[in-house]
PDB file of C-alpha atoms in Angstrom:
ATOM      1  CA  ASP P   1     -18.613 -13.181 140.420  1.00 64.00           C
ATOM      2  CA  VAL P   2     -15.131 -11.964 141.174  1.00 57.00           C
ATOM      3  CA  LYS P   3     -15.132  -8.943 143.364  1.00 90.00           C
ATOM      4  CA  VAL P   4     -12.351  -6.440 143.690  1.00 94.00           C
ATOM      5  CA  THR P   5     -12.996  -4.086 146.564  1.00 94.00           C
ATOM      6  CA  GLN P   6     -11.200  -0.840 147.158  1.00 94.00           C
ATOM      7  CA  SER P   7     -11.534   0.429 150.683  1.00 87.00           C
ATOM      8  CA  SER P   8     -12.370   4.055 149.902  1.00 89.00           C
ATOM      9  CA  ARG P   9     -14.203   5.762 147.034  1.00 91.00           C
ATOM     10  CA  TYR P  10     -12.971   9.228 147.951  1.00 95.00           C
ATOM     11  CA  LEU P  11      -9.975  10.369 149.967  1.00 96.00           C
ATOM     12  CA  VAL P  12      -8.604  13.805 150.754  1.00 97.00           C
ATOM     13  CA  LYS P  13      -5.085  13.951 152.143  1.00 97.00           C
ATOM     14  CA  ARG P  14      -2.570  16.660 152.889  1.00 97.00           C
ATOM     15  CA  THR P  15       0.750  17.103 151.137  1.00 97.00           C
ATOM     16  CA  GLY P  16       3.436  15.079 152.869  1.00 97.00           C
ATOM     17  CA  GLU P  17       1.080  12.565 154.459  1.00 97.00           C
ATOM     18  CA  LYS P  18       1.655   8.839 154.096  1.00 97.00           C
ATOM     19  CA  VAL P  19      -1.336   7.368 152.280  1.00 97.00           C
ATOM     20  CA  PHE P  20      -2.484   3.759 152.084  1.00 97.00           C
ATOM     21  CA  LEU P  21      -4.883   2.561 149.402  1.00 97.00           C
ATOM     22  CA  GLU P  22      -6.215  -0.913 150.039  1.00 96.00           C
ATOM     23  CA  CYS P  23      -7.503  -3.464 147.556  1.00 97.00           C
ATOM     24  CA  VAL P  24      -8.967  -6.893 148.276  1.00 97.00           C
ATOM     25  CA  GLN P  25     -10.090  -9.564 145.811  1.00 95.00           C
ATOM     26  CA  ASP P  26     -12.099 -12.634 146.725  1.00 93.00           C
ATOM     27  CA  MET P  27     -11.463 -15.129 143.937  1.00 84.00           C
ATOM     28  CA  ASP P  28      -7.939 -16.365 144.582  1.00 89.00           C
ATOM     29  CA  HIS P  29      -6.432 -14.473 141.668  1.00 90.00           C
ATOM     30  CA  GLU P  30      -2.659 -14.637 141.402  1.00 90.00           C
ATOM     31  CA  ASN P  31      -2.108 -11.254 139.770  1.00 91.00           C
ATOM     32  CA  MET P  32      -2.974  -7.865 141.166  1.00 93.00           C
ATOM     33  CA  PHE P  33      -2.395  -4.421 139.697  1.00 94.00           C
ATOM     34  CA  TRP P  34      -2.520  -0.752 140.578  1.00 96.00           C
ATOM     35  CA  TYR P  35      -3.295   1.820 137.891  1.00 95.00           C
ATOM     36  CA  ARG P  36      -3.851   5.504 137.966  1.00 95.00           C
ATOM     37  CA  GLN P  37      -6.272   7.160 135.590  1.00 94.00           C
ATOM     38  CA  ASP P  38      -5.919  10.744 134.444  1.00 92.00           C
ATOM     39  CA  PRO P  39      -7.900  12.585 131.764  1.00 85.00           C
ATOM     40  CA  GLY P  40      -6.357  12.175 128.335  1.00 81.00           C
ATOM     41  CA  LEU P  41      -3.760   9.718 129.585  1.00 85.00           C
ATOM     42  CA  GLY P  42      -5.876   6.622 130.037  1.00 86.00           C
ATOM     43  CA  LEU P  43      -4.745   4.035 132.549  1.00 91.00           C
ATOM     44  CA  ARG P  44      -1.110   3.877 133.526  1.00 91.00           C
ATOM     45  CA  LEU P  45       0.358   0.947 135.415  1.00 92.00           C
ATOM     46  CA  ILE P  46       2.038   1.820 138.706  1.00 95.00           C
ATOM     47  CA  TYR P  47       2.920  -1.599 140.150  1.00 95.00           C
ATOM     48  CA  PHE P  48       1.794  -5.155 139.822  1.00 92.00           C
ATOM     49  CA  SER P  49       2.239  -8.356 141.776  1.00 93.00           C
ATOM     50  CA  TYR P  50       2.019 -11.913 140.512  1.00 89.00           C
ATOM     51  CA  ASP P  51       2.419 -13.615 143.863  1.00 89.00           C
ATOM     52  CA  VAL P  52       2.537 -12.960 147.570  1.00 92.00           C
ATOM     53  CA  LYS P  53       5.528 -10.791 148.503  1.00 89.00           C
ATOM     54  CA  MET P  54       6.381 -10.340 144.825  1.00 90.00           C
ATOM     55  CA  LYS P  55       6.130  -7.004 143.059  1.00 93.00           C
ATOM     56  CA  GLU P  56       7.130  -5.490 139.764  1.00 91.00           C
ATOM     57  CA  LYS P  57       7.369  -1.862 138.747  1.00 93.00           C
ATOM     58  CA  GLY P  58       5.031  -0.642 136.113  1.00 91.00           C
ATOM     59  CA  ASP P  59       5.372   2.428 133.945  1.00 89.00           C
ATOM     60  CA  ILE P  60       5.131   5.101 136.652  1.00 94.00           C
ATOM     61  CA  PRO P  61       6.352   3.690 139.997  1.00 96.00           C
ATOM     62  CA  GLU P  62       8.061   6.843 141.234  1.00 96.00           C
ATOM     63  CA  GLY P  63       6.611   8.103 144.482  1.00 96.00           C
ATOM     64  CA  TYR P  64       4.761   4.860 145.156  1.00 97.00           C
ATOM     65  CA  SER P  65       5.409   1.541 146.831  1.00 97.00           C
ATOM     66  CA  VAL P  66       3.282  -1.564 147.299  1.00 97.00           C
ATOM     67  CA  SER P  67       2.779  -4.397 149.717  1.00 96.00           C
ATOM     68  CA  ARG P  68       1.345  -7.850 149.203  1.00 96.00           C
ATOM     69  CA  GLU P  69       1.520  -9.892 152.388  1.00 95.00           C
ATOM     70  CA  LYS P  70      -1.540 -11.989 151.582  1.00 95.00           C
ATOM     71  CA  LYS P  71      -2.758 -13.255 148.257  1.00 95.00           C
ATOM     72  CA  GLU P  72      -6.073 -11.421 148.423  1.00 96.00           C
ATOM     73  CA  ARG P  73      -4.741  -8.003 149.466  1.00 96.00           C
ATOM     74  CA  PHE P  74      -2.615  -5.523 147.538  1.00 97.00           C
ATOM     75  CA  SER P  75      -1.827  -2.159 149.065  1.00 97.00           C
ATOM     76  CA  LEU P  76      -0.579   0.962 147.336  1.00 97.00           C
ATOM     77  CA  ILE P  77       1.462   3.332 149.483  1.00 98.00           C
ATOM     78  CA  LEU P  78       2.215   6.958 148.809  1.00 97.00           C
ATOM     79  CA  GLU P  79       5.171   7.589 151.092  1.00 94.00           C
ATOM     80  CA  SER P  80       4.801  11.369 151.031  1.00 96.00           C
ATOM     81  CA  ALA P  81       1.747  12.489 149.111  1.00 97.00           C
ATOM     82  CA  SER P  82       2.136  15.326 146.633  1.00 97.00           C
ATOM     83  CA  THR P  83      -0.440  17.321 144.698  1.00 97.00           C
ATOM     84  CA  ASN P  84       0.596  15.680 141.411  1.00 96.00           C
ATOM     85  CA  GLN P  85      -0.616  12.389 142.840  1.00 98.00           C
ATOM     86  CA  THR P  86      -4.178  13.652 142.829  1.00 97.00           C
ATOM     87  CA  SER P  87      -5.849  11.111 140.588  1.00 97.00           C
ATOM     88  CA  MET P  88      -8.240   8.175 140.281  1.00 96.00           C
ATOM     89  CA  TYR P  89      -6.578   4.946 141.412  1.00 97.00           C
ATOM     90  CA  LEU P  90      -7.851   1.630 140.093  1.00 96.00           C
ATOM     91  CA  CYS P  91      -7.003  -1.791 141.421  1.00 95.00           C
ATOM     92  CA  ALA P  92      -7.400  -4.888 139.262  1.00 93.00           C
ATOM     93  CA  SER P  93      -6.816  -8.604 139.553  1.00 92.00           C
ATOM     94  CA  SER P  94      -6.513 -11.507 137.161  1.00 88.00           C
ATOM     95  CA  LEU P  95      -5.740 -15.167 136.951  1.00 83.00           C
ATOM     96  CA  ARG P  96      -2.121 -15.959 136.181  1.00 76.00           C
ATOM     97  CA  GLN P  97      -2.806 -16.005 132.438  1.00 67.00           C
ATOM     98  CA  GLY P  98      -4.098 -12.485 132.520  1.00 65.00           C
ATOM     99  CA  ALA P  99      -3.573 -11.973 128.829  1.00 64.00           C
ATOM    100  CA  TYR P 100      -6.277 -14.486 128.073  1.00 69.00           C
ATOM    101  CA  TYR P 101      -8.825 -13.841 130.779  1.00 73.00           C
ATOM    102  CA  GLY P 102      -8.531 -10.108 131.169  1.00 79.00           C
ATOM    103  CA  TYR P 103      -8.759  -8.143 134.369  1.00 87.00           C
ATOM    104  CA  THR P 104     -11.445  -7.510 136.951  1.00 89.00           C
ATOM    105  CA  PHE P 105     -11.399  -3.967 138.263  1.00 92.00           C
ATOM    106  CA  GLY P 106     -12.443  -2.319 141.478  1.00 93.00           C
ATOM    107  CA  SER P 107     -14.591   0.811 141.538  1.00 91.00           C
ATOM    108  CA  GLY P 108     -11.643   3.108 142.056  1.00 93.00           C
ATOM    109  CA  THR P 109     -10.440   5.529 144.719  1.00 95.00           C
ATOM    110  CA  ARG P 110     -10.471   9.196 143.855  1.00 95.00           C
ATOM    111  CA  LEU P 111      -7.602  10.730 145.789  1.00 97.00           C
ATOM    112  CA  THR P 112      -7.201  14.463 146.243  1.00 97.00           C
ATOM    113  CA  VAL P 113      -3.987  15.771 147.749  1.00 97.00           C
ATOM    114  CA  VAL P 114      -4.241  19.325 149.046  1.00 97.00           C
TER     115      VAL P 114
ATOM    116  CA  ALA S   1       5.030   4.876 120.879  1.00 57.00           C
ATOM    117  CA  GLN S   2       1.422   4.247 121.777  1.00 66.00           C
ATOM    118  CA  LYS S   3       0.495   0.606 121.507  1.00 90.00           C
ATOM    119  CA  VAL S   4      -3.211   1.366 121.551  1.00 94.00           C
ATOM    120  CA  THR S   5      -4.638   4.507 120.033  1.00 95.00           C
ATOM    121  CA  GLN S   6      -8.153   5.755 120.525  1.00 95.00           C
ATOM    122  CA  ALA S   7      -8.174   8.904 118.479  1.00 94.00           C
ATOM    123  CA  GLN S   8     -11.671   9.984 119.485  1.00 96.00           C
ATOM    124  CA  THR S   9     -11.467  11.727 122.837  1.00 94.00           C
ATOM    125  CA  GLU S  10     -15.174  12.429 123.141  1.00 96.00           C
ATOM    126  CA  ILE S  11     -18.240  11.683 121.022  1.00 97.00           C
ATOM    127  CA  SER S  12     -21.750  13.019 121.477  1.00 97.00           C
ATOM    128  CA  VAL S  13     -24.761  11.432 119.815  1.00 97.00           C
ATOM    129  CA  VAL S  14     -28.501  11.583 120.180  1.00 97.00           C
ATOM    130  CA  GLU S  15     -30.325   8.523 121.447  1.00 97.00           C
ATOM    131  CA  LYS S  16     -31.039   5.885 118.763  1.00 97.00           C
ATOM    132  CA  GLU S  17     -28.116   6.953 116.622  1.00 97.00           C
ATOM    133  CA  ASP S  18     -25.446   4.394 115.764  1.00 97.00           C
ATOM    134  CA  VAL S  19     -21.923   5.174 116.910  1.00 97.00           C
ATOM    135  CA  THR S  20     -18.534   3.603 116.217  1.00 98.00           C
ATOM    136  CA  LEU S  21     -15.577   3.864 118.569  1.00 98.00           C
ATOM    137  CA  ASP S  22     -12.225   3.413 116.884  1.00 98.00           C
ATOM    138  CA  CYS S  23      -9.247   1.479 118.206  1.00 97.00           C
ATOM    139  CA  VAL S  24      -5.919   1.005 116.453  1.00 97.00           C
ATOM    140  CA  TYR S  25      -3.203  -1.124 118.001  1.00 96.00           C
ATOM    141  CA  GLU S  26       0.431  -1.916 117.420  1.00 94.00           C
ATOM    142  CA  THR S  27       2.260  -5.136 118.255  1.00 91.00           C
ATOM    143  CA  ARG S  28       4.980  -7.377 116.894  1.00 89.00           C
ATOM    144  CA  ASP S  29       3.633 -10.488 118.576  1.00 87.00           C
ATOM    145  CA  THR S  30       1.692 -12.940 116.468  1.00 88.00           C
ATOM    146  CA  THR S  31      -0.390 -13.970 119.470  1.00 88.00           C
ATOM    147  CA  TYR S  32      -2.186 -11.194 121.271  1.00 90.00           C
ATOM    148  CA  TYR S  33      -5.508 -10.322 122.808  1.00 90.00           C
ATOM    149  CA  LEU S  34      -7.709  -7.314 122.400  1.00 93.00           C
ATOM    150  CA  PHE S  35     -10.287  -6.103 124.873  1.00 93.00           C
ATOM    151  CA  TRP S  36     -12.947  -3.474 125.275  1.00 95.00           C
ATOM    152  CA  TYR S  37     -13.951  -2.182 128.690  1.00 95.00           C
ATOM    153  CA  LYS S  38     -16.740   0.196 129.672  1.00 96.00           C
ATOM    154  CA  GLN S  39     -16.345   2.643 132.544  1.00 94.00           C
ATOM    155  CA  PRO S  40     -19.713   4.098 133.615  1.00 92.00           C
ATOM    156  CA  PRO S  41     -19.856   7.089 135.975  1.00 87.00           C
ATOM    157  CA  SER S  42     -19.680   4.696 138.931  1.00 83.00           C
ATOM    158  CA  GLY S  43     -16.002   4.188 138.070  1.00 85.00           C
ATOM    159  CA  GLU S  44     -15.603   0.430 137.767  1.00 87.00           C
ATOM    160  CA  LEU S  45     -14.288  -0.829 134.441  1.00 90.00           C
ATOM    161  CA  VAL S  46     -16.582  -3.505 133.092  1.00 91.00           C
ATOM    162  CA  PHE S  47     -15.322  -6.154 130.692  1.00 90.00           C
ATOM    163  CA  LEU S  48     -17.169  -6.194 127.357  1.00 93.00           C
ATOM    164  CA  ILE S  49     -15.251  -8.442 125.008  1.00 91.00           C
ATOM    165  CA  ARG S  50     -11.986 -10.297 124.417  1.00 89.00           C
ATOM    166  CA  ARG S  51     -10.643 -11.224 121.005  1.00 90.00           C
ATOM    167  CA  ASN S  52      -7.540 -13.260 120.254  1.00 88.00           C
ATOM    168  CA  SER S  53      -5.382 -12.562 117.241  1.00 90.00           C
ATOM    169  CA  PHE S  54      -6.338 -15.773 115.478  1.00 89.00           C
ATOM    170  CA  ASP S  55     -10.030 -15.061 115.464  1.00 85.00           C
ATOM    171  CA  GLU S  56     -10.978 -12.356 113.013  1.00 83.00           C
ATOM    172  CA  GLN S  57     -14.667 -13.116 113.021  1.00 82.00           C
ATOM    173  CA  ASN S  58     -16.767 -10.131 113.837  1.00 84.00           C
ATOM    174  CA  GLU S  59     -18.923 -10.468 116.907  1.00 85.00           C
ATOM    175  CA  ILE S  60     -22.357  -9.190 117.738  1.00 87.00           C
ATOM    176  CA  SER S  61     -23.898  -9.065 121.173  1.00 88.00           C
ATOM    177  CA  GLY S  62     -27.281  -7.384 121.191  1.00 92.00           C
ATOM    178  CA  ARG S  63     -26.754  -3.755 120.185  1.00 94.00           C
ATOM    179  CA  TYR S  64     -22.963  -4.119 120.403  1.00 95.00           C
ATOM    180  CA  SER S  65     -20.726  -5.309 117.601  1.00 94.00           C
ATOM    181  CA  TRP S  66     -17.006  -5.482 117.094  1.00 94.00           C
ATOM    182  CA  ASN S  67     -15.023  -5.369 113.859  1.00 94.00           C
ATOM    183  CA  PHE S  68     -11.526  -6.860 114.106  1.00 94.00           C
ATOM    184  CA  GLN S  69      -9.289  -6.279 111.080  1.00 93.00           C
ATOM    185  CA  LYS S  70      -5.678  -7.432 111.316  1.00 92.00           C
ATOM    186  CA  SER S  71      -4.856  -5.850 107.957  1.00 92.00           C
ATOM    187  CA  THR S  72      -5.438  -2.398 109.423  1.00 94.00           C
ATOM    188  CA  SER S  73      -4.620  -3.294 113.068  1.00 95.00           C
ATOM    189  CA  SER S  74      -8.010  -2.106 114.157  1.00 96.00           C
ATOM    190  CA  PHE S  75     -10.617  -3.353 116.589  1.00 96.00           C
ATOM    191  CA  ASN S  76     -13.593  -1.023 116.305  1.00 97.00           C
ATOM    192  CA  PHE S  77     -16.690  -1.078 118.462  1.00 96.00           C
ATOM    193  CA  THR S  78     -20.141  -0.123 117.204  1.00 96.00           C
ATOM    194  CA  ILE S  79     -23.218   0.560 119.295  1.00 96.00           C
ATOM    195  CA  THR S  80     -26.435   0.361 117.321  1.00 96.00           C
ATOM    196  CA  ALA S  81     -29.444   2.418 118.390  1.00 97.00           C
ATOM    197  CA  SER S  82     -27.564   4.022 121.252  1.00 97.00           C
ATOM    198  CA  GLN S  83     -29.235   4.606 124.610  1.00 97.00           C
ATOM    199  CA  VAL S  84     -28.573   7.040 127.433  1.00 96.00           C
ATOM    200  CA  VAL S  85     -27.266   4.140 129.542  1.00 95.00           C
ATOM    201  CA  ASP S  86     -24.462   3.696 127.018  1.00 96.00           C
ATOM    202  CA  SER S  87     -22.944   6.976 128.206  1.00 97.00           C
ATOM    203  CA  ALA S  88     -19.538   6.038 129.614  1.00 97.00           C
ATOM    204  CA  VAL S  89     -15.850   6.043 128.891  1.00 96.00           C
ATOM    205  CA  TYR S  90     -14.801   3.121 126.718  1.00 97.00           C
ATOM    206  CA  PHE S  91     -11.288   1.710 126.763  1.00 95.00           C
ATOM    207  CA  CYS S  92      -9.619  -0.515 124.233  1.00 95.00           C
ATOM    208  CA  ALA S  93      -6.730  -2.644 125.520  1.00 93.00           C
ATOM    209  CA  LEU S  94      -4.050  -4.957 124.165  1.00 92.00           C
ATOM    210  CA  SER S  95      -2.255  -7.802 125.871  1.00 88.00           C
ATOM    211  CA  GLU S  96       0.570  -9.801 124.354  1.00 84.00           C
ATOM    212  CA  LYS S  97       0.958 -13.498 125.061  1.00 76.00           C
ATOM    213  CA  TYR S  98       4.600 -13.341 126.116  1.00 71.00           C
ATOM    214  CA  ASN S  99       4.088 -10.360 128.381  1.00 71.00           C
ATOM    215  CA  PHE S 100       0.779 -11.369 129.815  1.00 65.00           C
ATOM    216  CA  ASN S 101       1.081  -9.348 132.969  1.00 67.00           C
ATOM    217  CA  LYS S 102       0.858  -6.113 131.103  1.00 75.00           C
ATOM    218  CA  PHE S 103      -2.127  -4.525 129.458  1.00 84.00           C
ATOM    219  CA  TYR S 104      -1.739  -1.552 127.166  1.00 89.00           C
ATOM    220  CA  PHE S 105      -4.760   0.686 127.432  1.00 91.00           C
ATOM    221  CA  GLY S 106      -5.836   3.351 125.033  1.00 92.00           C
ATOM    222  CA  SER S 107      -6.602   6.781 126.407  1.00 92.00           C
ATOM    223  CA  GLY S 108     -10.322   6.123 126.279  1.00 94.00           C
ATOM    224  CA  THR S 109     -13.274   7.581 124.388  1.00 96.00           C
ATOM    225  CA  LYS S 110     -15.987   9.348 126.332  1.00 96.00           C
ATOM    226  CA  LEU S 111     -19.400   8.682 124.817  1.00 97.00           C
ATOM    227  CA  ASN S 112     -22.260  11.033 125.628  1.00 97.00           C
ATOM    228  CA  VAL S 113     -25.691   9.836 124.538  1.00 97.00           C
ATOM    229  CA  LYS S 114     -28.287  12.573 124.812  1.00 96.00           C
ATOM    230  CA  PRO S 115     -32.003  11.878 125.081  1.00 94.00           C
TER     231      PRO S 115
END
């Protein structure tokens, strides 16, 4: 089975801190994604990457950046955390033809910014 | 405009009741894919089903069934004889063939099954 592992289930950070959320997948998937999930808003795409060192902005990239130095790892970076970034963050991966195969998701990181 | 609409925010049923979760989508592509995912309290979204736009056959998997109707742009999900373990948030999603890197998720329906 494909596994997508997010390094932390829960994180509490202070306003202004630089925050790294890590995601690793073990099945050689080309595509990786970062979503945030908020009540009533569903899942919103922050960034995605379809290859090493490649990245594309999603619907809500402001305040975030990403890094993909290796195929299996996709990091989400909050340069200066703010309270409105308190949310559940979900990482996902897929084969290149993601539309057909669908995504595999990690268990999520619940981030609280105080 | 929302590409995927799940109008039911939250549904509560008693165990053994049948329940239908609605999903309405919008796309101009002729080739597209529809998905349902389940998110239990543990947080991980679990894949339930994929349907492509050329296959309108309804599907049944145990207590789960899906009704895909292109005429009404709907892809509804029914759980028969619901169980407490079905309690979760369910997401419907759409992916279009020529923009395959992007999924459009609905806002989710929270299902509470009470014993």
